[in-house]
């Protein structure tokens, strides 16, 4: 940002300087301070003479921003109705002439709008007015010094702008700025970054009375603004003063305002090479802060400026009668054409929409019913796909178990029903004739759907018979849930092949397809035959018969197609290799086949062959 010339005018002195920078880097250089009145040499310095000396001291020329002191401006807060922003200048000027004594149409009046208070129906404006005589004197003096006035700003507003731009004060809540010099004190009360009250006072010449006088002024300011604060306490106080004054008044100001105090030394705004740097800061610290704020006023929003040189005015009315009539006729013609086209188009669309709405209403119930059925189907399908068919799994284990002379089940099989997100398991305790047979058993059972995790095998020292090795195997069943639709598709495929060639013998149908097709129809018959056979068969059967039954998985198919008197071994195998469907009604389990107590179903297969274990597991799972 380029340097700007800032001129601060007061009855007793003139302060001028060049300013530049933004934020915390705001600074003033080539500052000149000239007193008005009788000086130390006894000479009487006039106002115009002091301005000319100050301008000549820094070589200023061209545009200048003038800062008017509080004592030369009438300032007051006014309540105005909530109206259009273009009408505010006239309304505020009218209100100011009624409520502020001495104001007339010749005064330069400007304002800034304050943030609304909670529950306030009207708007609040901070209004300032400067007399035409003061304006004329300022303009005449600056013109005589070769300066062109671009703005005439109010000092308290620019002090607040500097505090916010510098980052020393927040823009939320109620805050206070206290500017103290050797003789004067300016008090600014702010809400949400806007000045709502301005007070200035002269301080006593005795230092011991300064603190008491300043404390009283702070309390009076808070009492006067109580209606605007609505009971909100002061959250932060910024003290603009030299370090010496700040040390003396910090505690007093904090006690009077009831808020912590932040200190800002205006001496830091002046160049270090300035000879009378400390004396200027002590006598005019608040004026230095206002000059620094005026540096950034050029880029500020016009609504936040209180500028007596360029006061806010009602925007002039534009008269374009001919153009308005021409445009109005064209718009009317286009509007008529558009309305006609729109009516024709939307009439057909409305009819189509009504037709589709009627169809949608008719199908809403169907959609609702279908969604409910899909939801039910998804729940059932999810349950079936995650639940193994334990009859098929037991048949799978029985078919792949080595012969009875090599391995037997030592304890009942334990079936663990899978929970949500887990797999089912089969725990088998076996005895084998040697360690190689155990490895053979594990390999024959293992595939992509069956994971075998064996325990530590051990040799039995006092074993009876040929089974000298024992081990506990855990078979984890993965991805073996029921898929009823796959079976239905298989059944439909089987039926379609039968219809294509009715003369083809039934014996040529694959055993697996025939078993799937006849599984549901013969389920009740097979279950009853299995239970009857299990109850009548002696507990000890020959190993050869059991092995033969375990190694004949197609016995179910033969039984289903051609009724044959059931043998114990065939019936047992038929039950173990069934499709896993539950019977129509549950049959009682014979006492000899009841499972041992456990959390999951178990099969008592001690000293039994694999085929017998599969038969017993079928009844137990039911």
Coordinates of C-alpha atoms in Angstrom, one line a residue:
X1 CA 0.0 0.0 0.0
X2 CA 1.3 3.4 -1.0
X3 CA 2.0 6.1 1.7
X4 CA -0.8 8.4 2.6
X5 CA -0.8 11.8 4.2
X6 CA -2.8 12.0 7.4
X7 CA -3.6 15.3 9.2
X8 CA -5.1 15.3 12.7
X9 CA -6.6 18.6 13.8
X10 CA -7.2 19.7 17.3
X11 CA -7.7 23.2 18.9
X12 CA -4.4 23.1 20.7
X13 CA -2.2 21.3 18.2
X14 CA -1.7 19.9 14.7
X15 CA -0.3 16.5 14.0
X16 CA 0.6 15.3 10.5
X17 CA 2.5 12.3 9.1
X18 CA 2.8 9.7 6.3
X19 CA 1.4 6.3 7.0
X20 CA 1.7 2.9 5.3
X21 CA 1.3 -0.8 6.0
X22 CA -1.5 -3.2 7.0
X23 CA -2.4 -5.2 10.1
X24 CA 0.2 -5.4 12.7
X25 CA 2.7 -3.6 10.4
X26 CA 0.9 -0.3 10.4
X27 CA 3.4 2.5 10.9
X28 CA 3.9 6.3 10.7
X29 CA 7.0 8.1 9.5
X30 CA 8.0 11.8 9.0
X31 CA 5.6 12.9 11.8
X32 CA 5.4 16.6 12.7
X33 CA 3.8 17.9 15.8
X34 CA 3.0 21.7 16.0
X35 CA 1.3 23.4 18.9
X36 CA -1.3 26.2 18.6
X37 CA -1.3 29.2 20.9
X38 CA 1.6 30.7 22.9
X39 CA 4.7 28.7 22.6
X40 CA 7.8 28.6 24.9
X41 CA 9.3 31.6 23.1
X42 CA 6.2 33.6 23.9
X43 CA 5.0 33.7 20.3
X44 CA 1.3 33.2 19.5
X45 CA 0.9 30.4 16.8
X46 CA -2.3 30.6 14.9
X47 CA -4.2 27.5 13.5
X48 CA -3.3 28.2 9.9
X49 CA 0.3 28.9 10.7
X50 CA 0.7 25.6 12.7
X51 CA -0.8 23.7 9.7
X52 CA 1.6 25.3 7.3
X53 CA 4.7 24.6 9.5
X54 CA 3.6 20.9 10.0
X55 CA 3.1 20.4 6.2
X56 CA 6.4 22.1 5.4
X57 CA 8.2 20.0 8.0
X58 CA 7.5 16.7 6.2
X59 CA 7.1 18.1 2.7
X60 CA 3.5 17.0 2.3
X61 CA 1.4 17.8 -0.7
X62 CA -1.4 16.5 -2.8
X63 CA -4.3 14.4 -1.3
X64 CA -4.7 14.3 2.5
X65 CA -7.1 12.6 4.9
X66 CA -8.2 14.9 7.7
X67 CA -9.1 13.5 11.2
X68 CA -11.6 15.7 13.2
X69 CA -11.4 15.6 16.9
X70 CA -14.4 14.7 19.1
X71 CA -14.7 18.2 20.5
X72 CA -15.4 19.7 17.0
X73 CA -18.1 17.2 16.1
X74 CA -21.6 16.5 17.5
X75 CA -22.0 12.8 18.0
X76 CA -25.1 10.9 19.1
X77 CA -26.9 7.5 18.7
X78 CA -30.3 7.7 17.1
X79 CA -33.1 5.2 16.7
X80 CA -34.6 4.9 13.2
X81 CA -37.3 2.6 11.8
X82 CA -36.3 -0.4 9.6
X83 CA -36.7 1.0 6.1
X84 CA -35.0 0.7 2.8
X85 CA -31.3 1.5 2.8
X86 CA -31.7 4.2 0.1
X87 CA -34.1 6.1 2.3
X88 CA -31.9 6.1 5.5
X89 CA -29.8 9.2 4.7
X90 CA -32.9 11.4 4.5
X91 CA -34.6 9.9 7.6
X92 CA -31.4 10.1 9.7
X93 CA -30.8 13.7 8.7
X94 CA -34.4 14.5 9.7
X95 CA -34.0 12.8 13.0
X96 CA -30.7 14.4 13.7
X97 CA -32.1 17.9 13.2
X98 CA -34.8 17.2 15.6
X99 CA -32.8 15.5 18.4
X100 CA -29.4 17.2 18.1
X101 CA -29.4 20.9 19.0
X102 CA -28.0 23.4 16.6
X103 CA -28.1 21.2 13.5
X104 CA -29.6 22.5 10.3
X105 CA -29.6 21.7 6.6
X106 CA -26.1 23.3 6.2
X107 CA -24.4 20.9 8.5
X108 CA -22.5 17.9 7.1
X109 CA -24.0 14.8 8.6
X110 CA -22.9 11.2 8.2
X111 CA -23.6 8.0 10.1
X112 CA -22.7 4.3 10.6
X113 CA -25.3 1.7 11.3
X114 CA -24.8 -0.3 14.5
X115 CA -25.5 -4.0 14.9
X116 CA -29.1 -4.7 16.2
X117 CA -29.7 -5.6 19.8
X118 CA -31.7 -8.7 20.8
X119 CA -35.4 -7.9 20.7
X120 CA -34.9 -4.4 19.3
X121 CA -37.6 -3.4 16.7
X122 CA -35.8 -0.3 15.4
X123 CA -32.3 0.3 14.0
X124 CA -29.6 2.2 15.8
X125 CA -27.2 4.6 14.0
X126 CA -24.2 6.5 15.3
X127 CA -24.6 9.9 13.8
X128 CA -22.0 12.7 13.6
X129 CA -22.4 16.3 12.4
X130 CA -19.9 19.1 11.8
X131 CA -20.8 22.7 11.5
X132 CA -20.4 24.5 8.1
X133 CA -18.0 27.1 9.8
X134 CA -15.6 24.3 11.0
X135 CA -15.8 22.6 7.5
X136 CA -15.0 25.9 5.8
X137 CA -12.0 26.6 8.1
X138 CA -10.5 23.2 7.5
X139 CA -10.9 23.3 3.7
X140 CA -9.5 26.9 3.6
X141 CA -6.5 26.0 5.7
X142 CA -5.6 22.8 3.8
X143 CA -6.0 24.5 0.4
X144 CA -3.7 27.3 1.6
X145 CA -1.1 24.6 2.5
X146 CA -1.4 22.9 -0.9
X147 CA -3.4 20.0 0.3
X148 CA -6.5 18.4 -1.3
X149 CA -8.9 16.9 1.2
X150 CA -10.2 13.5 0.2
X151 CA -11.9 12.5 3.5
X152 CA -12.7 14.1 6.8
X153 CA -13.0 11.3 9.4
X154 CA -14.0 11.1 13.0
X155 CA -11.1 10.2 15.4
X156 CA -12.9 7.6 17.7
X157 CA -14.1 5.6 14.6
X158 CA -10.5 5.5 13.3
X159 CA -9.1 4.5 16.7
X160 CA -11.5 1.5 16.7
X161 CA -10.5 0.7 13.1
X162 CA -6.8 0.6 14.1
X163 CA -7.4 -1.6 17.1
X164 CA -9.3 -4.2 14.9
X165 CA -6.9 -4.0 12.0
X166 CA -3.9 -4.4 14.4
X167 CA -5.5 -7.5 15.8
X168 CA -5.4 -6.2 19.4
X169 CA -9.2 -6.4 19.8
X170 CA -11.8 -9.0 19.0
X171 CA -14.8 -8.2 16.8
X172 CA -17.3 -10.3 18.9
X173 CA -19.0 -9.4 22.1
X174 CA -18.7 -6.1 24.1
X175 CA -15.3 -4.5 24.3
X176 CA -13.8 -1.2 25.4
X177 CA -10.9 1.0 24.2
X178 CA -9.4 3.4 26.6
X179 CA -6.9 5.9 25.1
X180 CA -5.0 7.9 27.8
X181 CA -2.5 10.7 27.3
X182 CA -1.1 13.2 29.8
X183 CA -4.1 15.5 29.7
X184 CA -7.0 13.6 27.9
X185 CA -8.8 10.3 27.9
X186 CA -11.0 8.9 25.2
X187 CA -13.4 6.0 26.0
X188 CA -14.9 3.9 23.2
X189 CA -17.5 1.2 23.9
X190 CA -17.9 -1.3 21.1
X191 CA -20.2 -4.3 20.3
X192 CA -19.4 -6.8 17.6
X193 CA -16.7 -4.5 16.2
X194 CA -18.9 -1.4 16.0
X195 CA -18.6 1.7 18.1
X196 CA -21.8 2.3 20.1
X197 CA -20.6 5.0 22.5
X198 CA -17.9 7.7 22.4
X199 CA -16.8 9.7 25.5
X200 CA -13.9 12.1 26.0
X201 CA -12.7 13.8 29.2
X202 CA -9.8 15.9 30.4
X203 CA -7.8 14.4 33.2
X204 CA -6.7 16.2 36.4
X205 CA -3.2 17.6 36.4
X206 CA -2.4 15.8 39.7
X207 CA -1.3 12.2 39.0
X208 CA -3.0 10.9 42.2
X209 CA -6.4 12.1 41.0
X210 CA -6.0 10.7 37.4
X211 CA -6.8 7.1 38.4
X212 CA -10.0 8.0 40.4
X213 CA -11.3 10.3 37.6
X214 CA -10.7 7.7 34.9
X215 CA -12.4 5.0 37.0
X216 CA -15.5 7.2 37.4
X217 CA -15.7 7.9 33.7
X218 CA -15.5 4.2 32.8
X219 CA -18.4 3.4 35.2
X220 CA -20.5 6.3 33.9
X221 CA -19.9 5.1 30.3
X222 CA -21.1 1.6 31.2
X223 CA -24.2 2.9 32.9
X224 CA -25.1 5.2 30.0
X225 CA -24.9 2.3 27.5
X226 CA -26.7 -0.2 29.7
X227 CA -29.8 -0.2 27.4
X228 CA -27.6 -0.9 24.3
X229 CA -25.6 -3.6 26.1
X230 CA -28.7 -5.5 27.3
X231 CA -26.8 -6.8 30.4
X232 CA -23.8 -8.1 28.4
X233 CA -20.6 -7.6 30.4
X234 CA -17.4 -6.2 28.9
X235 CA -15.2 -9.1 27.7
X236 CA -11.9 -7.3 26.9
X237 CA -10.3 -3.8 27.3
X238 CA -7.6 -2.3 25.1
X239 CA -5.5 0.4 26.8
X240 CA -3.7 2.7 24.3
X241 CA -1.1 4.5 26.3
X242 CA 2.7 4.8 26.9
X243 CA 4.3 2.2 29.1
X244 CA 4.5 4.6 32.0
X245 CA 0.8 5.4 32.0
X246 CA -0.2 1.8 31.4
X247 CA 1.7 0.6 34.5
X248 CA -0.1 3.2 36.6
X249 CA -3.6 2.6 35.2
X250 CA -3.8 -1.1 34.3
X251 CA -5.3 -2.3 37.5
X252 CA -7.7 0.6 37.9
X253 CA -9.1 0.1 34.4
X254 CA -9.5 -3.6 34.9
X255 CA -11.3 -3.1 38.2
X256 CA -13.7 -0.5 36.8
X257 CA -14.5 -2.4 33.5
X258 CA -14.5 -5.9 35.1
X259 CA -12.5 -7.3 32.3
X260 CA -8.8 -8.1 31.5
X261 CA -6.7 -5.3 30.0
X262 CA -4.5 -5.6 26.9
X263 CA -1.8 -2.9 26.5
X264 CA -0.8 -1.2 23.2
X265 CA 2.0 1.4 23.2
X266 CA 1.5 4.1 20.5
X267 CA 5.2 4.8 20.6
X268 CA 5.8 1.8 18.4
X269 CA 4.0 3.5 15.5
X270 CA 6.6 6.2 15.3
X271 CA 10.0 5.8 13.6
X272 CA 12.9 5.2 15.9
X273 CA 15.0 8.1 14.5
X274 CA 12.3 10.6 15.4
X275 CA 13.9 13.1 17.9
X276 CA 10.8 13.8 20.0
X277 CA 9.3 10.3 19.7
X278 CA 8.5 9.8 23.4
X279 CA 7.1 13.2 24.0
X280 CA 4.7 13.0 21.0
X281 CA 3.4 9.5 22.1
X282 CA 2.8 10.9 25.7
X283 CA 0.9 14.0 24.5
X284 CA -0.9 12.5 21.5
X285 CA -1.0 8.7 21.7
X286 CA -4.7 8.4 20.9
X287 CA -4.2 10.7 17.8
X288 CA -1.4 8.4 16.6
X289 CA -3.7 5.4 16.8
X290 CA -6.4 7.3 14.8
X291 CA -3.9 8.2 12.1
X292 CA -2.9 4.6 11.8
X293 CA -6.5 3.6 11.4
X294 CA -7.1 6.2 8.7
X295 CA -4.3 4.6 6.7
X296 CA -6.5 1.6 6.0
X297 CA -9.8 3.6 5.7
X298 CA -9.3 3.8 1.9
X299 CA -9.9 0.0 1.6
X300 CA -12.7 -0.1 4.2
X301 CA -16.4 -0.6 3.3
X302 CA -18.1 2.8 2.8
X303 CA -20.9 1.7 5.2
X304 CA -18.3 1.6 8.0
X305 CA -16.9 5.1 7.4
X306 CA -18.1 8.3 9.1
X307 CA -16.9 10.7 6.4
X308 CA -18.0 14.4 6.6
X309 CA -16.4 15.2 3.2
X310 CA -18.4 12.5 1.4
X311 CA -21.5 11.9 3.6
X312 CA -24.0 9.2 2.6
X313 CA -26.8 10.6 0.5
X314 CA -29.9 9.2 -1.1
X315 CA -29.0 7.8 -4.6
X316 CA -30.4 10.0 -7.4
X317 CA -33.4 8.8 -9.2
X318 CA -32.8 7.7 -12.8
X319 CA -35.4 8.9 -15.3
X320 CA -35.5 6.6 -18.4
X321 CA -39.2 6.9 -19.3
X322 CA -38.8 6.3 -23.1
X323 CA -36.5 3.3 -22.6
X324 CA -38.8 1.9 -19.9
X325 CA -41.8 2.1 -22.2
X326 CA -40.0 0.5 -25.1
X327 CA -38.7 -2.3 -22.9
X328 CA -42.1 -2.7 -21.3
X329 CA -43.8 -3.1 -24.6
X330 CA -41.3 -5.7 -25.8
X331 CA -41.5 -7.6 -22.5
X332 CA -45.3 -7.6 -22.7
X333 CA -45.3 -9.0 -26.2
X334 CA -42.9 -11.7 -25.3
X335 CA -44.8 -12.4 -22.2
X336 CA -48.0 -13.0 -24.1
X337 CA -46.3 -15.2 -26.6
X338 CA -44.6 -17.1 -23.9
X339 CA -47.8 -17.6 -21.9
X340 CA -49.6 -19.0 -25.0
X341 CA -46.7 -21.4 -25.7
X342 CA -46.5 -22.4 -22.1
X343 CA -50.2 -23.1 -21.8
X344 CA -50.2 -25.3 -24.9
X345 CA -47.1 -27.2 -23.8
X346 CA -48.1 -27.7 -20.2
X347 CA -51.7 -28.7 -21.0
X348 CA -50.4 -31.9 -22.7
X349 CA -47.8 -32.4 -20.0
X350 CA -50.4 -32.1 -17.3
X351 CA -52.5 -34.7 -18.9
X352 CA -49.6 -37.1 -19.2
X353 CA -48.6 -36.5 -15.6
X354 CA -52.2 -37.2 -14.5
X355 CA -52.1 -40.5 -16.4
X356 CA -48.8 -41.6 -14.9
X357 CA -49.9 -40.5 -11.4
X358 CA -53.0 -42.7 -11.7
X359 CA -50.8 -45.7 -12.8
X360 CA -48.4 -45.0 -9.9
X361 CA -51.2 -45.0 -7.4
X362 CA -52.6 -48.3 -8.7
X363 CA -49.2 -50.0 -8.5
X364 CA -48.2 -48.5 -5.1
X365 CA -49.8 -51.4 -3.2
X366 CA -48.2 -54.0 -5.5
X367 CA -44.8 -52.4 -5.0
X368 CA -45.3 -52.3 -1.2
X369 CA -46.3 -56.0 -1.2
X370 CA -43.3 -56.9 -3.4
X371 CA -40.8 -55.1 -1.2
X372 CA -42.1 -56.9 1.9
X373 CA -41.8 -60.3 0.1
X374 CA -38.3 -59.4 -1.1
X375 CA -37.3 -58.5 2.5
X376 CA -38.7 -61.7 3.9
X377 CA -36.9 -63.7 1.1
X378 CA -33.6 -62.0 1.8
X379 CA -33.8 -62.8 5.5
X380 CA -34.6 -66.5 4.8
X381 CA -32.0 -66.8 2.1
X382 CA -29.3 -65.2 4.3
X383 CA -30.2 -67.7 7.1
X384 CA -30.1 -70.7 4.8
X385 CA -26.9 -69.8 3.1
X386 CA -25.1 -69.4 6.5
X387 CA -26.5 -72.7 7.9
X388 CA -24.8 -76.0 7.0
X389 CA -26.9 -79.1 6.3
X390 CA -25.6 -81.3 9.1
X391 CA -26.9 -84.5 7.6
X392 CA -24.9 -83.9 4.4
X393 CA -21.8 -83.0 6.5
X394 CA -22.1 -86.1 8.5
X395 CA -22.5 -88.2 5.4
X396 CA -19.5 -86.4 3.9
X397 CA -17.4 -87.4 6.9
X398 CA -18.7 -90.9 7.0
X399 CA -18.0 -91.5 3.2
X400 CA -14.4 -90.3 3.5
X401 CA -13.5 -92.1 6.7
X402 CA -11.1 -95.0 6.4
X403 CA -12.3 -98.6 7.0
X404 CA -13.3 -99.6 10.5
X405 CA -10.3 -101.9 11.0
X406 CA -8.1 -98.8 10.7
X407 CA -10.1 -96.1 12.5
X408 CA -13.0 -95.7 14.9
X409 CA -14.8 -92.7 16.5
X410 CA -13.8 -92.6 20.2
X411 CA -16.3 -90.1 21.5
X412 CA -19.7 -88.6 20.3
X413 CA -19.4 -86.1 17.5
X414 CA -19.9 -82.5 18.6
X415 CA -21.7 -80.2 16.1
X416 CA -21.4 -76.4 16.7
X417 CA -24.2 -74.4 15.1
X418 CA -22.7 -71.3 13.5
X419 CA -23.5 -67.9 14.9
X420 CA -23.8 -64.7 12.8
X421 CA -20.6 -64.1 10.9
X422 CA -19.0 -67.4 11.9
X423 CA -18.6 -71.0 10.6
X424 CA -19.9 -74.3 11.9
X425 CA -17.6 -76.9 13.3
X426 CA -17.6 -80.7 13.8
X427 CA -15.4 -82.0 16.6
X428 CA -14.4 -85.7 16.2
X429 CA -12.3 -87.8 18.6
X430 CA -10.9 -90.8 16.8
X431 CA -8.7 -93.8 17.4
X432 CA -6.5 -95.2 14.7
X433 CA -4.2 -98.2 14.2
X434 CA -1.2 -95.9 13.4
X435 CA -0.2 -92.2 12.8
X436 CA -0.3 -92.6 9.0
X437 CA -4.0 -93.5 9.2
X438 CA -4.7 -90.2 11.0
X439 CA -3.0 -88.2 8.2
X440 CA -5.0 -90.1 5.6
X441 CA -8.2 -89.3 7.5
X442 CA -7.3 -85.5 7.6
X443 CA -6.4 -85.4 3.9
X444 CA -9.6 -87.2 2.8
X445 CA -11.8 -84.8 4.7
X446 CA -10.0 -81.6 3.8
X447 CA -11.2 -79.5 0.8
X448 CA -12.2 -75.9 0.1
X449 CA -15.3 -76.2 2.2
X450 CA -13.8 -78.3 5.1
X451 CA -10.8 -77.2 7.0
X452 CA -9.3 -79.8 9.3
X453 CA -7.3 -78.7 12.4
X454 CA -6.0 -81.7 14.2
X455 CA -4.8 -81.8 17.8
X456 CA -1.7 -83.5 19.0
X457 CA -1.9 -87.2 18.3
X458 CA -0.7 -89.5 21.0
X459 CA 0.0 -93.2 21.3
X460 CA -2.1 -95.1 23.9
X461 CA 0.1 -97.3 26.0
X462 CA -2.6 -99.6 27.4
X463 CA -4.7 -99.7 24.2
X464 CA -7.0 -102.7 23.7
X465 CA -7.3 -104.1 20.2
X466 CA -5.7 -102.6 17.1
X467 CA -6.4 -98.9 17.8
X468 CA -3.2 -97.6 19.5
X469 CA -3.3 -93.9 18.4
X470 CA -5.8 -91.2 19.5
X471 CA -6.4 -87.6 18.4
X472 CA -9.2 -84.9 18.4
X473 CA -10.0 -83.3 15.1
X474 CA -11.9 -80.1 14.5
X475 CA -13.5 -79.8 11.1
X476 CA -14.6 -76.2 10.2
X477 CA -17.4 -76.1 7.6
X478 CA -17.2 -73.1 5.3
X479 CA -19.6 -71.9 2.6
X480 CA -21.9 -75.0 2.9
X481 CA -25.2 -73.2 3.5
X482 CA -28.5 -74.5 2.0
X483 CA -29.5 -73.1 -1.4
X484 CA -33.0 -74.3 -2.1
X485 CA -33.2 -72.5 -5.4
X486 CA -30.2 -74.4 -6.7
X487 CA -32.0 -77.6 -5.9
X488 CA -35.2 -76.4 -7.5
X489 CA -33.3 -75.5 -10.7
X490 CA -31.7 -78.9 -10.6
X491 CA -35.1 -80.5 -10.2
X492 CA -36.6 -78.5 -13.0
X493 CA -33.6 -79.4 -15.3
X494 CA -34.1 -83.1 -14.5
X495 CA -37.9 -82.9 -15.2
X496 CA -37.2 -81.2 -18.6
X497 CA -34.8 -83.9 -19.6
X498 CA -37.3 -86.5 -18.7
X499 CA -40.0 -84.9 -20.8
X500 CA -37.8 -84.6 -23.9
X501 CA -37.2 -88.5 -23.9
X502 CA -40.1 -90.2 -22.1
X503 CA -39.0 -93.7 -23.5
X504 CA -35.6 -93.4 -21.9
X505 CA -35.2 -95.9 -19.0
X506 CA -35.1 -94.4 -15.5
X507 CA -31.8 -96.2 -14.8
X508 CA -30.0 -93.8 -17.2
X509 CA -30.8 -90.8 -15.1
X510 CA -27.8 -89.7 -13.0
X511 CA -27.9 -90.8 -9.5
X512 CA -27.3 -87.3 -8.1
X513 CA -30.1 -85.7 -10.1
X514 CA -32.5 -88.5 -9.2
X515 CA -31.7 -88.0 -5.5
X516 CA -32.4 -84.3 -5.7
X517 CA -35.6 -84.8 -7.5
X518 CA -36.9 -87.5 -5.2
X519 CA -35.5 -86.1 -1.9
X520 CA -38.6 -84.0 -0.9
X521 CA -41.1 -86.7 -2.0
X522 CA -39.5 -89.6 -0.1
X523 CA -38.2 -87.6 2.9
X524 CA -40.9 -88.8 5.3
X525 CA -40.7 -92.4 4.2
X526 CA -36.9 -92.5 4.4
X527 CA -36.8 -90.9 7.9
X528 CA -39.4 -93.4 9.3
X529 CA -37.5 -96.3 7.7
X530 CA -34.2 -95.0 9.1
X531 CA -35.5 -94.7 12.6
X532 CA -37.2 -98.1 12.5
X533 CA -34.0 -99.7 11.2
X534 CA -31.8 -98.0 13.8
X535 CA -34.1 -99.2 16.6
X536 CA -34.1 -102.8 15.4
X537 CA -30.5 -103.2 14.3
X538 CA -28.2 -104.7 17.0
X539 CA -25.6 -102.5 18.5
X540 CA -22.7 -104.5 17.1
X541 CA -22.7 -105.2 13.4
X542 CA -19.9 -106.7 11.3
X543 CA -17.3 -104.2 10.1
X544 CA -17.7 -105.5 6.5
X545 CA -21.4 -104.7 6.4
X546 CA -20.8 -101.2 7.8
X547 CA -18.0 -100.4 5.4
X548 CA -20.1 -101.6 2.5
X549 CA -23.0 -99.4 3.5
X550 CA -20.7 -96.3 3.9
X551 CA -19.2 -96.9 0.5
X552 CA -22.6 -97.1 -1.3
X553 CA -23.8 -93.4 -1.6
X554 CA -26.4 -94.3 -4.3
X555 CA -28.5 -96.5 -2.2
X556 CA -30.9 -93.7 -1.6
X557 CA -31.5 -93.4 -5.3
X558 CA -32.2 -97.1 -5.8
X559 CA -34.6 -97.1 -2.8
X560 CA -36.4 -94.0 -4.1
X561 CA -37.0 -95.4 -7.6
X562 CA -37.6 -99.1 -6.9
X563 CA -39.1 -100.1 -3.6
X564 CA -36.8 -102.8 -2.1
X565 CA -37.1 -104.3 1.4
X566 CA -34.7 -102.2 3.5
X567 CA -31.7 -103.8 5.0
X568 CA -30.0 -102.3 8.1
X569 CA -26.9 -101.3 6.2
X570 CA -28.7 -99.8 3.2
X571 CA -31.2 -97.9 5.4
X572 CA -28.4 -96.5 7.5
X573 CA -26.5 -95.3 4.4
X574 CA -29.7 -93.9 2.9
X575 CA -30.3 -91.8 6.0
X576 CA -26.7 -90.5 6.2
X577 CA -26.6 -89.4 2.5
X578 CA -30.0 -87.7 2.5
X579 CA -30.4 -84.1 1.3
X580 CA -30.5 -82.7 4.9
X581 CA -34.3 -81.8 4.8
X582 CA -36.0 -81.9 8.2
X583 CA -38.9 -84.5 8.4
X584 CA -42.5 -83.5 8.3
X585 CA -42.8 -84.3 12.0
X586 CA -40.2 -85.1 14.6
X587 CA -39.8 -88.7 15.7
X588 CA -38.6 -89.7 19.2
X589 CA -35.0 -90.8 19.4
X590 CA -34.4 -94.3 20.8
X591 CA -32.7 -94.2 24.2
X592 CA -29.6 -96.0 22.8
X593 CA -29.0 -93.2 20.3
X594 CA -29.6 -90.1 22.6
X595 CA -26.7 -87.7 22.3
X596 CA -24.4 -86.8 25.2
X597 CA -25.2 -83.5 27.0
X598 CA -23.4 -80.6 25.2
X599 CA -24.1 -77.1 23.9
X600 CA -24.3 -78.4 20.3
X601 CA -25.8 -81.7 19.0
X602 CA -23.5 -84.6 19.5
X603 CA -23.5 -88.2 18.3
X604 CA -22.6 -91.1 20.5
X605 CA -20.4 -93.2 18.2
X606 CA -18.1 -94.9 20.7
X607 CA -16.8 -98.1 19.3
X608 CA -18.9 -97.7 16.1
X609 CA -18.1 -97.9 12.5
X610 CA -18.2 -94.7 10.3
X611 CA -21.5 -95.9 8.7
X612 CA -23.1 -96.4 12.1
X613 CA -21.9 -93.0 13.2
X614 CA -23.5 -91.3 10.2
X615 CA -26.8 -93.1 10.9
X616 CA -26.8 -92.1 14.5
X617 CA -25.9 -88.5 13.6
X618 CA -28.9 -88.3 11.3
X619 CA -31.3 -89.2 14.1
X620 CA -29.6 -86.9 16.6
X621 CA -29.6 -83.9 14.4
X622 CA -33.3 -84.4 13.7

